[in-house]
Amino acid sequence: MITQAFKNLVENPKFTLTGEGVYENVTWTDSRPKPSKAEIDAEITRLQAVYDSQEYARNRKAKYDLLNQ
């Protein structure tokens, strides 16, 4: 999810991620400033909230797909 957070905050960011998706494991190679840890954490929280809010739709689609078989 950290990759998506960087992509949402910086258009076409240039970075590499080593290991697990932790802020400290990001090597920033972009000429623009790297988003702060607080900005990344806030974006990850927002992305998780959006994902969580769609749980009902994901579950409903899975059950609906079973009816079409």
Short mmCIF file of C-alpha atoms in Angstrom, two decimals:
data_model
loop_
_atom_site.label_atom_id
_atom_site.label_comp_id
_atom_site.label_asym_id
_atom_site.label_seq_id
_atom_site.Cartn_x
_atom_site.Cartn_y
_atom_site.Cartn_z
CA MET A 1 0.00 0.00 0.00
CA ILE A 2 2.98 2.30 0.52
CA THR A 3 3.69 2.21 -3.22
CA GLN A 4 0.18 3.41 -3.99
CA ALA A 5 0.49 6.14 -1.34
CA PHE A 6 3.64 7.50 -3.01
CA LYS A 7 1.96 7.34 -6.42
CA ASN A 8 -1.06 9.25 -5.10
CA LEU A 9 1.08 11.98 -3.55
CA VAL A 10 3.66 12.44 -6.33
CA GLU A 11 2.89 12.07 -10.03
CA ASN A 12 5.17 9.41 -11.55
CA PRO A 13 7.47 9.15 -8.52
CA LYS A 14 10.93 7.62 -8.89
CA PHE A 15 11.84 5.34 -6.01
CA THR A 16 12.78 1.80 -5.13
CA LEU A 17 11.38 -0.24 -2.29
CA THR A 18 13.57 -2.80 -0.58
CA GLY A 19 12.08 -5.33 1.78
CA GLU A 20 8.63 -4.84 3.22
CA GLY A 21 6.57 -1.73 2.56
CA VAL A 22 8.04 0.47 5.26
CA TYR A 23 8.87 4.15 4.78
CA GLU A 24 12.49 3.61 5.83
CA ASN A 25 12.95 0.97 3.08
CA VAL A 26 12.22 3.49 0.31
CA THR A 27 15.16 4.84 -1.69
CA TRP A 28 13.96 8.10 -3.20
CA THR A 29 15.61 8.84 -6.56
CA ASP A 30 13.24 11.58 -7.67
CA SER A 31 14.44 15.20 -7.92
CA ARG A 32 11.28 16.33 -6.16
CA PRO A 33 11.06 16.24 -2.36
CA LYS A 34 10.11 12.92 -0.80
CA PRO A 35 6.72 13.03 0.95
CA SER A 36 7.08 13.02 4.72
CA LYS A 37 6.33 9.95 6.79
CA ALA A 38 3.27 11.76 8.19
CA GLU A 39 1.95 12.42 4.67
CA ILE A 40 2.50 8.78 3.67
CA ASP A 41 0.87 7.51 6.88
CA ALA A 42 -2.16 9.75 6.31
CA GLU A 43 -2.51 8.54 2.71
CA ILE A 44 -2.20 4.88 3.78
CA THR A 45 -4.92 5.48 6.40
CA ARG A 46 -7.14 7.05 3.73
CA LEU A 47 -6.53 4.18 1.28
CA GLN A 48 -7.31 1.62 3.99
CA ALA A 49 -10.55 3.42 4.86
CA VAL A 50 -11.61 3.40 1.21
CA TYR A 51 -10.78 -0.31 0.94
CA ASP A 52 -12.64 -1.13 4.17
CA SER A 53 -15.70 0.83 3.05
CA GLN A 54 -15.98 -1.38 -0.04
CA GLU A 55 -15.98 -4.69 1.86
CA TYR A 56 -19.73 -5.11 1.50
CA ALA A 57 -19.52 -4.65 -2.28
CA ARG A 58 -16.64 -7.13 -2.58
CA ASN A 59 -18.53 -9.74 -0.55
CA ARG A 60 -21.75 -9.16 -2.46
CA LYS A 61 -20.00 -9.52 -5.82
CA ALA A 62 -18.39 -12.78 -4.75
CA LYS A 63 -21.78 -14.19 -3.76
CA TYR A 64 -23.42 -12.87 -6.93
CA ASP A 65 -20.73 -14.46 -9.09
CA LEU A 66 -21.56 -17.84 -7.52
CA LEU A 67 -25.15 -17.53 -8.76
CA ASN A 68 -24.01 -17.16 -12.37
CA GLN A 69 -22.21 -20.47 -12.53
#
